[in-house]
Short mmCIF file of C-alpha atoms in Angstrom, two decimals:
data_model
loop_
_atom_site.label_atom_id
_atom_site.label_comp_id
_atom_site.label_asym_id
_atom_site.label_seq_id
_atom_site.Cartn_x
_atom_site.Cartn_y
_atom_site.Cartn_z
CA MET A 1 85.84 117.24 130.11
CA GLU A 2 85.59 113.51 129.56
CA HIS A 3 86.90 112.30 126.25
CA ARG A 4 84.15 111.02 123.96
CA GLY A 5 84.29 108.84 120.86
CA LEU A 6 82.07 107.74 117.96
CA LEU A 7 82.69 104.36 116.32
CA VAL A 8 80.89 103.60 113.04
CA VAL A 9 80.85 99.88 112.24
CA SER A 10 80.17 98.48 108.75
CA PHE A 11 80.42 95.05 107.16
CA GLY A 12 82.71 96.69 104.59
CA THR A 13 83.28 96.52 100.84
CA SER A 14 86.31 96.05 98.60
CA TYR A 15 84.80 98.29 95.87
CA PRO A 16 86.38 101.78 96.29
CA GLU A 17 83.70 103.66 94.36
CA THR A 18 80.75 102.32 96.35
CA ARG A 19 82.72 102.62 99.60
CA LYS A 20 82.95 106.38 99.02
CA LYS A 21 79.31 106.76 97.99
CA ASN A 22 77.87 104.66 100.80
CA ILE A 23 80.03 103.82 103.81
CA GLU A 24 82.16 106.98 103.79
CA HIS A 25 79.05 109.04 103.05
CA ILE A 26 77.33 107.75 106.19
CA GLU A 27 80.55 108.01 108.21
CA SER A 28 80.92 111.69 107.30
CA LEU A 29 77.28 112.48 108.14
CA LEU A 30 77.52 110.74 111.51
CA SER A 31 80.84 112.42 112.20
CA ALA A 32 79.27 115.82 111.44
CA ALA A 33 76.29 115.06 113.70
CA PHE A 34 78.63 114.27 116.61
CA ARG A 35 81.41 116.82 116.22
CA ASP A 36 82.17 116.63 119.94
CA ARG A 37 83.29 113.02 119.54
CA THR A 38 86.53 111.62 118.11
CA PHE A 39 85.69 109.54 115.04
CA TYR A 40 86.65 105.86 114.63
CA HIS A 41 85.50 103.25 112.14
CA ALA A 42 85.70 99.48 111.75
CA TYR A 43 84.70 96.72 109.32
CA THR A 44 83.34 93.43 110.62
CA SER A 45 84.39 91.41 107.56
CA GLY A 46 87.87 89.95 108.02
CA MET A 47 87.94 88.91 104.38
CA ILE A 48 87.34 92.48 103.17
CA ARG A 49 89.85 93.98 105.63
CA ARG A 50 92.48 91.50 104.43
CA LYS A 51 91.75 92.24 100.76
CA LEU A 52 91.99 96.02 101.31
CA ARG A 53 95.25 95.60 103.21
CA GLU A 54 96.87 93.37 100.59
CA ARG A 55 95.52 95.08 97.47
CA ASP A 56 95.33 98.76 98.46
CA GLN A 57 97.54 98.94 101.56
CA LEU A 58 94.43 100.31 103.27
CA LEU A 59 94.25 99.41 106.94
CA ILE A 60 90.73 99.29 108.35
CA PRO A 61 90.50 98.04 111.93
CA SER A 62 88.28 95.27 113.25
CA VAL A 63 85.70 96.22 115.91
CA LYS A 64 87.99 95.12 118.74
CA GLU A 65 90.97 96.99 117.26
CA ALA A 66 88.92 100.19 116.89
CA VAL A 67 87.56 100.00 120.45
CA GLN A 68 91.10 99.33 121.74
CA ALA A 69 92.36 102.39 119.82
CA ALA A 70 89.62 104.57 121.35
CA LEU A 71 90.54 103.26 124.80
CA GLU A 72 94.22 104.05 124.24
CA ASP A 73 93.28 107.57 123.09
CA GLY A 74 91.62 108.10 126.46
CA VAL A 75 87.99 107.82 125.31
CA ARG A 76 85.73 107.17 128.32
CA ASP A 77 82.33 107.53 126.64
CA LEU A 78 81.91 105.57 123.40
CA LEU A 79 78.95 105.78 121.03
CA VAL A 80 78.83 102.89 118.54
CA GLN A 81 76.62 103.09 115.44
CA PRO A 82 76.45 100.12 113.06
CA THR A 83 75.52 100.59 109.41
CA HIS A 84 74.10 97.07 109.40
CA ILE A 85 70.63 96.56 107.93
CA MET A 86 69.22 94.41 110.72
CA ASN A 87 69.91 92.72 114.05
CA GLY A 88 71.57 89.73 112.40
CA ILE A 89 74.79 87.75 112.79
CA GLU A 90 77.18 90.66 112.09
CA ASN A 91 75.36 92.96 114.51
CA ASP A 92 75.26 90.34 117.29
CA GLN A 93 79.01 89.73 116.88
CA MET A 94 79.72 93.49 116.85
CA LYS A 95 77.79 93.98 120.11
CA GLU A 96 79.63 91.07 121.72
CA ASP A 97 83.01 92.52 120.67
CA VAL A 98 82.13 95.99 121.97
CA GLN A 99 80.64 94.74 125.26
CA SER A 100 83.79 92.75 125.99
CA PHE A 101 85.34 96.17 126.80
CA ALA A 102 82.37 97.35 128.93
CA ASP A 103 84.26 97.51 132.24
CA GLN A 104 87.00 99.70 130.72
CA PHE A 105 84.71 102.60 129.74
CA ASP A 106 82.49 104.88 131.81
CA ARG A 107 79.76 104.57 129.20
CA ILE A 108 79.14 102.61 125.99
CA SER A 109 76.02 103.35 123.93
CA ILE A 110 75.13 101.23 120.90
CA GLY A 111 72.75 102.51 118.21
CA ALA A 112 70.27 100.24 116.47
CA PRO A 113 70.86 98.98 112.92
CA LEU A 114 68.79 100.39 110.06
CA ILE A 115 65.60 98.38 110.61
CA SER A 116 64.89 97.57 114.24
CA SER A 117 61.19 98.38 114.50
CA THR A 118 58.02 98.61 112.43
CA GLU A 119 58.46 102.41 112.40
CA ASP A 120 61.90 101.91 110.86
CA GLN A 121 60.44 99.75 108.09
CA PHE A 122 58.03 102.47 107.03
CA ALA A 123 60.67 105.21 107.36
CA VAL A 124 62.97 103.18 105.07
CA ILE A 125 60.18 102.67 102.53
CA GLU A 126 59.47 106.39 102.46
CA ALA A 127 63.18 107.23 102.09
CA LEU A 128 63.63 104.82 99.17
CA MET A 129 60.46 105.44 97.23
CA GLY A 130 61.07 109.18 97.27
CA GLU A 131 64.14 108.64 95.09
CA LEU A 132 63.21 105.64 92.93
CA PRO A 133 61.19 105.69 89.70
CA SER A 134 57.41 105.73 90.11
CA LEU A 135 55.93 102.60 88.61
CA SER A 136 53.26 102.11 85.98
CA ASP A 137 50.87 99.14 86.28
CA GLN A 138 53.15 97.14 83.98
CA GLU A 139 56.32 97.78 85.97
CA ALA A 140 57.70 96.23 89.15
CA LEU A 141 60.60 97.16 91.41
CA VAL A 142 62.48 94.28 93.01
CA PHE A 143 64.93 94.79 95.89
CA MET A 144 67.67 92.23 96.38
CA GLY A 145 68.64 91.81 100.03
CA HIS A 146 71.54 89.70 101.24
CA GLY A 147 69.60 87.19 103.31
CA SER A 148 70.80 85.42 106.43
CA THR A 149 70.67 82.12 108.29
CA HIS A 150 69.84 84.24 111.36
CA TYR A 151 66.19 84.32 112.45
CA ALA A 152 66.19 88.07 111.71
CA ASN A 153 65.97 87.06 108.03
CA THR A 154 62.15 87.14 108.37
CA LEU A 155 62.57 90.91 108.11
CA TYR A 156 62.74 90.68 104.30
CA ALA A 157 59.32 89.08 103.89
CA ALA A 158 57.89 91.53 106.45
CA LEU A 159 59.37 94.40 104.46
CA ASP A 160 57.83 93.09 101.23
CA TYR A 161 54.47 93.11 103.03
CA ALA A 162 55.09 96.61 104.41
CA PHE A 163 55.81 98.02 100.93
CA LYS A 164 52.35 96.80 99.85
CA GLN A 165 50.76 98.27 102.98
CA ALA A 166 52.47 101.60 102.29
CA GLY A 167 50.76 101.80 98.91
CA HIS A 168 53.48 100.30 96.69
CA PRO A 169 51.88 97.13 95.27
CA GLY A 170 54.53 96.81 92.54
CA VAL A 171 57.48 96.55 94.95
CA TYR A 172 58.94 93.19 95.96
CA VAL A 173 61.78 92.15 98.28
CA GLY A 174 63.90 89.03 97.78
CA THR A 175 67.31 87.82 98.99
CA VAL A 176 70.39 86.24 97.41
CA GLU A 177 71.15 83.75 100.14
CA ALA A 178 67.86 82.96 101.88
CA PHE A 179 64.07 83.19 101.55
CA PRO A 180 62.32 84.83 99.75
CA ASP A 181 64.66 84.23 96.80
CA ALA A 182 64.41 85.31 93.15
CA ARG A 183 62.09 82.38 92.35
CA ALA A 184 59.72 83.35 95.16
CA VAL A 185 59.54 86.89 93.76
CA LEU A 186 58.98 85.59 90.22
CA SER A 187 56.09 83.41 91.37
CA GLN A 188 54.36 86.57 92.67
CA LEU A 189 55.08 88.52 89.48
CA ARG A 190 53.51 85.83 87.27
CA GLU A 191 50.08 86.70 88.65
CA LYS A 192 50.43 90.28 87.38
CA ASP A 193 50.67 91.81 83.93
CA ILE A 194 54.25 93.04 84.41
CA ARG A 195 56.47 93.82 81.41
CA ARG A 196 59.41 95.71 82.93
CA VAL A 197 61.28 95.02 86.16
CA TYR A 198 63.66 97.40 87.94
CA LEU A 199 66.26 95.51 89.99
CA THR A 200 68.12 97.25 92.82
CA PRO A 201 70.11 96.12 95.89
CA PHE A 202 68.66 96.32 99.38
CA MET A 203 72.17 96.49 100.77
CA LEU A 204 74.23 99.29 102.23
CA VAL A 205 76.68 99.22 99.33
CA ALA A 206 76.29 98.34 95.67
CA GLY A 207 79.34 96.08 95.76
CA ASP A 208 80.06 92.48 94.89
CA HIS A 209 76.49 91.17 95.24
CA ALA A 210 75.03 94.08 93.25
CA CYS A 211 77.58 93.84 90.44
CA ASN A 212 77.59 90.05 90.17
CA ASP A 213 74.50 88.44 91.76
CA LEU A 214 72.16 91.23 90.67
CA ALA A 215 73.49 92.70 87.43
CA GLY A 216 76.11 90.13 86.36
CA GLU A 217 76.38 88.44 82.96
CA ASP A 218 76.09 84.90 84.36
CA GLU A 219 72.87 83.04 83.78
CA ASP A 220 72.21 82.79 87.53
CA SER A 221 72.30 86.58 88.11
CA TRP A 222 68.92 88.13 88.87
CA ASP A 223 69.16 90.23 85.73
CA SER A 224 69.60 87.06 83.64
CA ILE A 225 66.92 85.10 85.53
CA PHE A 226 64.30 87.83 85.06
CA LYS A 227 65.25 88.34 81.40
CA ALA A 228 64.94 84.59 80.82
CA GLU A 229 61.39 84.83 82.17
CA GLY A 230 60.61 87.38 79.46
CA TYR A 231 60.84 90.59 81.46
CA GLU A 232 62.55 93.74 80.24
CA THR A 233 65.00 94.64 83.03
CA CYS A 234 66.72 97.75 84.31
CA CYS A 235 69.35 97.54 87.08
CA ILE A 236 69.71 100.45 89.49
CA LEU A 237 73.09 99.95 91.16
CA LYS A 238 72.65 102.24 94.13
CA GLY A 239 73.46 101.24 97.70
CA LEU A 240 71.22 102.24 100.62
CA GLY A 241 73.95 104.58 101.88
CA GLU A 242 73.31 106.85 98.88
CA TYR A 243 69.78 107.71 99.99
CA ASP A 244 69.57 110.79 102.22
CA GLY A 245 66.57 109.50 104.16
CA ILE A 246 68.40 106.25 104.97
CA CYS A 247 71.43 108.16 106.27
CA ASP A 248 69.13 110.35 108.38
CA LEU A 249 67.70 107.22 109.99
CA TYR A 250 71.17 105.99 111.00
CA VAL A 251 71.89 109.40 112.57
CA ARG A 252 68.54 109.24 114.38
CA HIS A 253 69.38 105.78 115.77
CA ALA A 254 72.72 107.08 117.05
CA LEU A 255 71.01 110.04 118.75
CA GLN A 256 68.39 107.72 120.30
CA ALA A 257 71.16 105.53 121.73
CA LEU A 258 72.31 108.45 123.87
CA LEU A 259 68.89 109.13 125.43
#
């Protein structure tokens, strides 16, 4: 029987607690869904891999190192599933790294990131809203995405629109590093009679960005910015990898890649 492998690729995090709850949670579910495949994992962030190696003596391979390891183990059929949110810079780079080995495998299948279609957007909305607080007319829920210089960044504004279409008028989506930003979200909130705002990351892990940019003490954190505007705030530090419906979608993408 040909030797088959599963490689789960994440950006990574240096926060052990959220790594277990999110990345390792998804890794274990994918591993269980593909028991006939040898499991491998990789982080795309060199900075995080270096930090884990130096601080925790934890060695997490890069994408190329993980694919090389699978090759050396005799894997001929490799299924790669990213835990990335969208088809952005990290995902493009991951695909390039994996495809550079294409002629050394009999088959390489690559699953789609979390949101790759309109159907995915609505599946994600359903998965999240099933586990988040239901909102009164005076409450809003704001998701903080990472944001990207990649053209895929338009996904965040599209998602904001999709939440409204799905019957969640009090839900907004912004990003830390791109558009729409916190100010863009605030300008929409001003038109409503909102008193209380829930803030939560739209990121796989509730790591550095969630702890500092979202819920940090500094005056430029989203929590501080929204408080300064007079809103009562409540931070929900939960990464996307903690939602069952989100994990199911990653498994579904991996299964679809094999069709």
